[in-house]
Amino acid sequence: MKINVGGLIEGQELSTIKITNRAFSHGDAVKEVLRLVNGEIKDWEDHYFNLMASMRIYRMNIPLSFTPEFFQEQINLVAQANNLSNGKITFFTFREDDADLLKASINYIVTIEGSNNKWEFLDGDAEIDVYKDFTVNTSFYSLVNAQRPEEYIAEIYRLENEYEDLVLLNNDKRMARTLKGSIFVLKDNILKTPKSSEGVITSALRNNFIKVISKEEDYTVEEVEIFPFEIQKADEVFVLIDGVGIQSISQNRKKNYQSTETKKIFEIYFKD
């Protein structure tokens, strides 16, 4: 697999990073995750402005060269280098280890994970549980897709217990998000998802998904406060994952779910 490192295409196995690099030593980096579909960068403008907003929040010195055209060009370079037209794109930006932190230059890495599908509908056995060892920050981390060390611990717990995903709670013990993305709970054709102030990571995909599904007569979309017990009452549960698509959830404890409506919702939004 080839990656784009600061505009240079090179093999992933040959790429190196200095141990003094701030992305490695401090987690001083932000990223944007999106999808390439039939060679088209989906919702690229929304993703571009989302990345720029994240870099500003991190007070990075955004280079003048970081234009919308530059953003598209760097993604297309790595896609063409790998001869891929469908897949998950990660645009990762970080500060270099310059002596003067206030004037630190910015570098970037663009990667692609190829796929045979335009978007992924992940079905089958997929159990989810509520993680209670920590709560998520509802202000700063709800704005930026950045390093979250506490979630790495939760990821180990997930793997040890063979869960597909974990629901993360905020300080009020309400659902914020999952490890993988934005959670949606369907009951009697009412589709509920935590509102942004509950600890939702800013997502261009989520914003556009809610706009589209809200226009459908068959479903009512509500961004509300959701307590974990509502998962047990749901007809169906799914997770919207940036750069991937939808993960349908089949089980939470002794509660089992179907995915009939989730599949219909997937086909509505990801029809292209």
Short mmCIF file of C-alpha atoms in Angstrom, two decimals:
data_model
loop_
_atom_site.label_atom_id
_atom_site.label_comp_id
_atom_site.label_asym_id
_atom_site.label_seq_id
_atom_site.Cartn_x
_atom_site.Cartn_y
_atom_site.Cartn_z
CA MET A 1 0.00 0.00 0.00
CA LYS A 2 1.26 3.45 -0.94
CA ILE A 3 0.61 6.55 1.15
CA ASN A 4 0.94 10.28 0.64
CA VAL A 5 3.43 11.86 3.04
CA GLY A 6 3.55 15.62 2.57
CA GLY A 7 2.90 15.27 -1.15
CA LEU A 8 5.41 12.43 -1.64
CA ILE A 9 3.98 9.04 -2.60
CA GLU A 10 5.87 6.18 -0.94
CA GLY A 11 5.34 2.63 0.25
CA GLN A 12 3.78 2.44 3.69
CA GLU A 13 6.41 -0.04 4.83
CA LEU A 14 9.16 2.41 3.87
CA SER A 15 7.68 5.43 5.62
CA THR A 16 9.41 6.62 8.79
CA ILE A 17 8.70 9.18 11.49
CA LYS A 18 11.11 10.73 13.97
CA ILE A 19 10.49 9.91 17.62
CA THR A 20 10.53 13.65 18.35
CA ASN A 21 7.59 14.21 16.03
CA ARG A 22 4.73 15.78 18.01
CA ALA A 23 2.09 13.52 16.49
CA PHE A 24 4.02 10.57 17.94
CA SER A 25 5.26 12.09 21.20
CA HIS A 26 2.24 14.24 22.13
CA GLY A 27 -0.66 13.07 19.98
CA ASP A 28 -0.62 16.59 18.54
CA ALA A 29 -2.63 15.90 15.40
CA VAL A 30 -6.11 15.99 13.88
CA LYS A 31 -7.68 13.98 11.10
CA GLU A 32 -10.63 13.82 8.74
CA VAL A 33 -12.07 10.50 7.57
CA LEU A 34 -14.09 10.33 4.35
CA ARG A 35 -15.04 8.08 1.45
CA LEU A 36 -13.95 7.72 -2.15
CA VAL A 37 -16.80 6.38 -4.31
CA ASN A 38 -16.19 5.54 -7.96
CA GLY A 39 -13.26 7.91 -7.91
CA GLU A 40 -15.34 10.75 -6.44
CA ILE A 41 -14.50 12.26 -3.04
CA LYS A 42 -17.89 12.25 -1.35
CA ASP A 43 -18.96 15.51 0.30
CA TRP A 44 -15.37 16.71 -0.10
CA GLU A 45 -16.20 20.36 0.57
CA ASP A 46 -17.86 19.59 3.92
CA HIS A 47 -14.90 17.42 4.90
CA TYR A 48 -12.41 20.08 3.86
CA PHE A 49 -14.01 22.78 6.00
CA ASN A 50 -14.35 20.33 8.87
CA LEU A 51 -10.61 19.64 8.73
CA MET A 52 -9.80 23.35 8.55
CA ALA A 53 -12.01 24.02 11.60
CA SER A 54 -10.27 21.23 13.53
CA MET A 55 -6.83 22.62 12.66
CA ARG A 56 -7.90 26.08 13.82
CA ILE A 57 -9.16 24.70 17.12
CA TYR A 58 -5.75 23.08 17.57
CA ARG A 59 -4.21 26.48 16.70
CA MET A 60 -2.16 25.03 13.87
CA ASN A 61 -0.46 27.34 11.39
CA ILE A 62 -2.49 26.37 8.37
CA PRO A 63 -0.34 26.77 5.23
CA LEU A 64 -1.70 29.00 2.48
CA SER A 65 -1.34 26.01 0.17
CA PHE A 66 -4.07 24.12 2.07
CA THR A 67 -6.79 25.12 -0.38
CA PRO A 68 -9.88 23.06 -1.36
CA GLU A 69 -8.11 22.16 -4.61
CA PHE A 70 -5.02 21.04 -2.69
CA PHE A 71 -7.18 18.85 -0.42
CA GLN A 72 -8.72 17.07 -3.40
CA GLU A 73 -5.41 16.77 -5.22
CA GLN A 74 -3.64 15.06 -2.32
CA ILE A 75 -6.46 12.52 -1.95
CA ASN A 76 -6.52 11.80 -5.66
CA LEU A 77 -2.75 11.28 -5.67
CA VAL A 78 -2.90 8.43 -3.16
CA ALA A 79 -5.98 6.90 -4.80
CA GLN A 80 -4.32 6.88 -8.21
CA ALA A 81 -1.05 5.55 -6.78
CA ASN A 82 -2.94 2.55 -5.41
CA ASN A 83 -5.21 2.24 -8.46
CA LEU A 84 -8.31 2.45 -6.23
CA SER A 85 -11.66 4.11 -6.91
CA ASN A 86 -13.49 3.03 -3.74
CA GLY A 87 -12.30 3.15 -0.16
CA LYS A 88 -11.83 4.88 3.17
CA ILE A 89 -9.62 7.98 3.12
CA THR A 90 -7.86 9.40 6.19
CA PHE A 91 -6.34 12.88 5.93
CA PHE A 92 -4.04 13.27 8.95
CA THR A 93 -2.40 16.63 9.78
CA PHE A 94 0.18 17.32 12.47
CA ARG A 95 2.74 19.84 13.71
CA GLU A 96 6.38 19.21 12.92
CA ASP A 97 8.92 19.18 15.78
CA ASP A 98 10.18 22.71 15.10
CA ALA A 99 12.05 24.51 17.88
CA ASP A 100 9.50 27.32 18.02
CA LEU A 101 6.11 25.69 18.71
CA LEU A 102 4.24 28.89 17.84
CA LYS A 103 5.75 28.83 14.36
CA ALA A 104 5.76 25.06 13.90
CA SER A 105 5.19 23.97 10.32
CA ILE A 106 2.43 21.55 9.34
CA ASN A 107 2.77 18.22 7.61
CA TYR A 108 0.21 15.65 6.55
CA ILE A 109 -0.30 12.00 5.67
CA VAL A 110 -3.09 10.72 3.43
CA THR A 111 -3.94 7.02 3.43
CA ILE A 112 -6.54 4.88 1.68
CA GLU A 113 -8.09 1.54 2.59
CA GLY A 114 -9.48 0.02 -0.59
CA SER A 115 -12.87 -1.64 -0.93
CA ASN A 116 -14.87 -3.55 -3.52
CA ASN A 117 -17.98 -1.64 -2.45
CA LYS A 118 -18.99 1.97 -2.82
CA TRP A 119 -20.12 2.02 0.82
CA GLU A 120 -20.21 -0.76 3.40
CA PHE A 121 -23.33 -2.25 4.98
CA LEU A 122 -21.93 -4.38 7.77
CA ASP A 123 -24.46 -6.96 8.90
CA GLY A 124 -24.39 -10.25 10.79
CA ASP A 125 -23.39 -10.98 14.37
CA ALA A 126 -22.50 -7.67 15.98
CA GLU A 127 -22.95 -7.25 19.73
CA ILE A 128 -22.68 -3.87 21.44
CA ASP A 129 -22.36 -3.02 25.11
CA VAL A 130 -22.24 0.10 27.27
CA TYR A 131 -18.78 1.06 28.55
CA LYS A 132 -18.83 2.61 32.02
CA ASP A 133 -15.18 2.93 33.06
CA PHE A 134 -14.98 6.56 31.91
CA THR A 135 -17.18 9.31 30.49
CA VAL A 136 -16.47 11.43 27.41
CA ASN A 137 -15.81 15.15 27.25
CA THR A 138 -18.84 16.97 25.83
CA SER A 139 -17.09 20.19 24.82
CA PHE A 140 -13.58 20.01 23.37
CA TYR A 141 -13.58 16.43 22.09
CA SER A 142 -17.04 16.88 20.64
CA LEU A 143 -15.52 19.32 18.14
CA VAL A 144 -12.30 17.67 17.00
CA ASN A 145 -11.45 14.28 15.54
CA ALA A 146 -8.19 13.93 17.43
CA GLN A 147 -6.27 11.55 19.68
CA ARG A 148 -8.35 10.16 22.56
CA PRO A 149 -6.10 7.91 24.69
CA GLU A 150 -8.90 6.79 27.00
CA GLU A 151 -10.68 5.24 24.05
CA TYR A 152 -7.67 3.07 23.29
CA ILE A 153 -8.23 1.44 26.67
CA ALA A 154 -11.90 0.92 25.83
CA GLU A 155 -10.83 -0.61 22.50
CA ILE A 156 -8.75 -3.22 24.32
CA TYR A 157 -11.75 -3.99 26.53
CA ARG A 158 -13.90 -4.37 23.40
CA LEU A 159 -11.48 -6.81 21.83
CA GLU A 160 -11.04 -8.81 25.02
CA ASN A 161 -14.81 -9.26 25.31
CA GLU A 162 -15.40 -9.76 21.58
CA TYR A 163 -17.89 -6.90 21.20
CA GLU A 164 -18.39 -5.27 17.83
CA ASP A 165 -18.59 -1.83 19.41
CA LEU A 166 -19.07 0.00 22.71
CA VAL A 167 -21.44 2.81 23.65
CA LEU A 168 -19.62 5.68 25.37
CA LEU A 169 -21.45 7.81 27.96
CA ASN A 170 -21.12 11.47 28.90
CA ASN A 171 -20.95 12.87 32.45
CA ASP A 172 -24.72 12.73 32.74
CA LYS A 173 -24.66 8.98 32.00
CA ARG A 174 -26.37 9.50 28.68
CA MET A 175 -25.21 8.07 25.36
CA ALA A 176 -22.66 10.21 23.53
CA ARG A 177 -21.33 8.04 20.72
CA THR A 178 -19.65 4.67 20.17
CA LEU A 179 -16.01 3.82 19.66
CA LYS A 180 -16.60 3.55 15.92
CA GLY A 181 -19.06 6.33 15.21
CA SER A 182 -22.53 7.82 15.72
CA ILE A 183 -25.20 5.61 17.25
CA PHE A 184 -28.81 5.55 16.02
CA VAL A 185 -31.71 3.86 17.84
CA LEU A 186 -34.87 2.98 15.89
CA LYS A 187 -38.25 2.44 17.59
CA ASP A 188 -41.60 2.54 15.74
CA ASN A 189 -39.97 4.36 12.82
CA ILE A 190 -38.63 7.10 15.11
CA LEU A 191 -34.88 7.29 14.64
CA LYS A 192 -33.10 8.78 17.66
CA THR A 193 -29.48 9.83 17.92
CA PRO A 194 -27.64 11.84 20.61
CA LYS A 195 -27.66 15.57 19.94
CA SER A 196 -24.32 17.23 19.27
CA SER A 197 -23.96 18.66 22.78
CA GLU A 198 -24.04 15.14 24.25
CA GLY A 199 -20.48 14.41 23.09
CA VAL A 200 -20.83 13.70 19.38
CA ILE A 201 -17.69 13.99 17.25
CA THR A 202 -18.24 16.54 14.47
CA SER A 203 -18.94 14.56 11.31
CA ALA A 204 -19.81 15.71 7.82
CA LEU A 205 -21.29 12.27 7.10
CA ARG A 206 -23.54 12.39 10.18
CA ASN A 207 -24.77 15.90 9.40
CA ASN A 208 -25.65 15.06 5.80
CA PHE A 209 -27.15 11.68 6.74
CA ILE A 210 -29.54 13.29 9.23
CA LYS A 211 -30.59 15.93 6.67
CA VAL A 212 -31.44 13.30 4.05
CA ILE A 213 -33.25 10.80 6.28
CA SER A 214 -35.21 13.61 7.98
CA LYS A 215 -36.89 14.29 4.62
CA GLU A 216 -38.20 10.73 4.36
CA GLU A 217 -41.89 10.31 5.17
CA ASP A 218 -41.34 6.86 6.66
CA TYR A 219 -38.98 8.05 9.39
CA THR A 220 -38.83 10.76 12.01
CA VAL A 221 -35.30 11.72 13.05
CA GLU A 222 -34.75 13.15 16.53
CA GLU A 223 -31.49 14.49 17.95
CA VAL A 224 -32.15 14.13 21.68
CA GLU A 225 -30.80 13.03 25.04
CA ILE A 226 -30.73 9.23 25.19
CA PHE A 227 -30.17 7.06 28.23
CA PRO A 228 -28.58 3.62 27.70
CA PHE A 229 -31.72 1.68 28.68
CA GLU A 230 -33.36 2.85 25.44
CA ILE A 231 -31.13 0.43 23.55
CA GLN A 232 -33.03 -2.42 25.18
CA LYS A 233 -36.35 -0.98 23.99
CA ALA A 234 -35.24 -0.40 20.41
CA ASP A 235 -36.41 -2.32 17.36
CA GLU A 236 -33.10 -1.80 15.58
CA VAL A 237 -29.74 -0.18 16.38
CA PHE A 238 -26.96 0.86 14.04
CA VAL A 239 -23.74 2.86 14.00
CA LEU A 240 -22.86 5.36 11.27
CA ILE A 241 -19.10 5.15 10.65
CA ASP A 242 -17.15 7.90 8.87
CA GLY A 243 -15.49 6.72 5.70
CA VAL A 244 -17.17 3.32 5.91
CA GLY A 245 -20.99 3.31 6.04
CA ILE A 246 -23.30 1.54 8.47
CA GLN A 247 -22.70 -1.19 11.06
CA SER A 248 -25.95 -2.92 11.92
CA ILE A 249 -26.11 -4.10 15.55
CA SER A 250 -27.60 -7.54 16.20
CA GLN A 251 -27.42 -7.81 20.00
CA ASN A 252 -27.13 -5.96 23.32
CA ARG A 253 -27.00 -8.36 26.23
CA LYS A 254 -30.10 -10.58 25.86
CA LYS A 255 -31.83 -8.26 23.40
CA ASN A 256 -31.62 -9.22 19.72
CA TYR A 257 -32.28 -6.90 16.80
CA GLN A 258 -33.26 -7.25 13.18
CA SER A 259 -31.81 -5.07 10.44
CA THR A 260 -34.69 -4.74 7.97
CA GLU A 261 -35.28 -1.01 8.42
CA THR A 262 -31.57 -0.32 8.83
CA LYS A 263 -30.99 -1.85 5.41
CA LYS A 264 -33.72 0.36 3.91
CA ILE A 265 -32.16 3.44 5.52
CA PHE A 266 -28.76 2.44 4.15
CA GLU A 267 -30.17 2.14 0.65
CA ILE A 268 -31.87 5.54 0.92
CA TYR A 269 -28.75 7.48 1.85
CA PHE A 270 -26.03 5.43 0.19
CA LYS A 271 -27.94 4.76 -3.03
CA ASP A 272 -25.07 6.09 -5.16
#
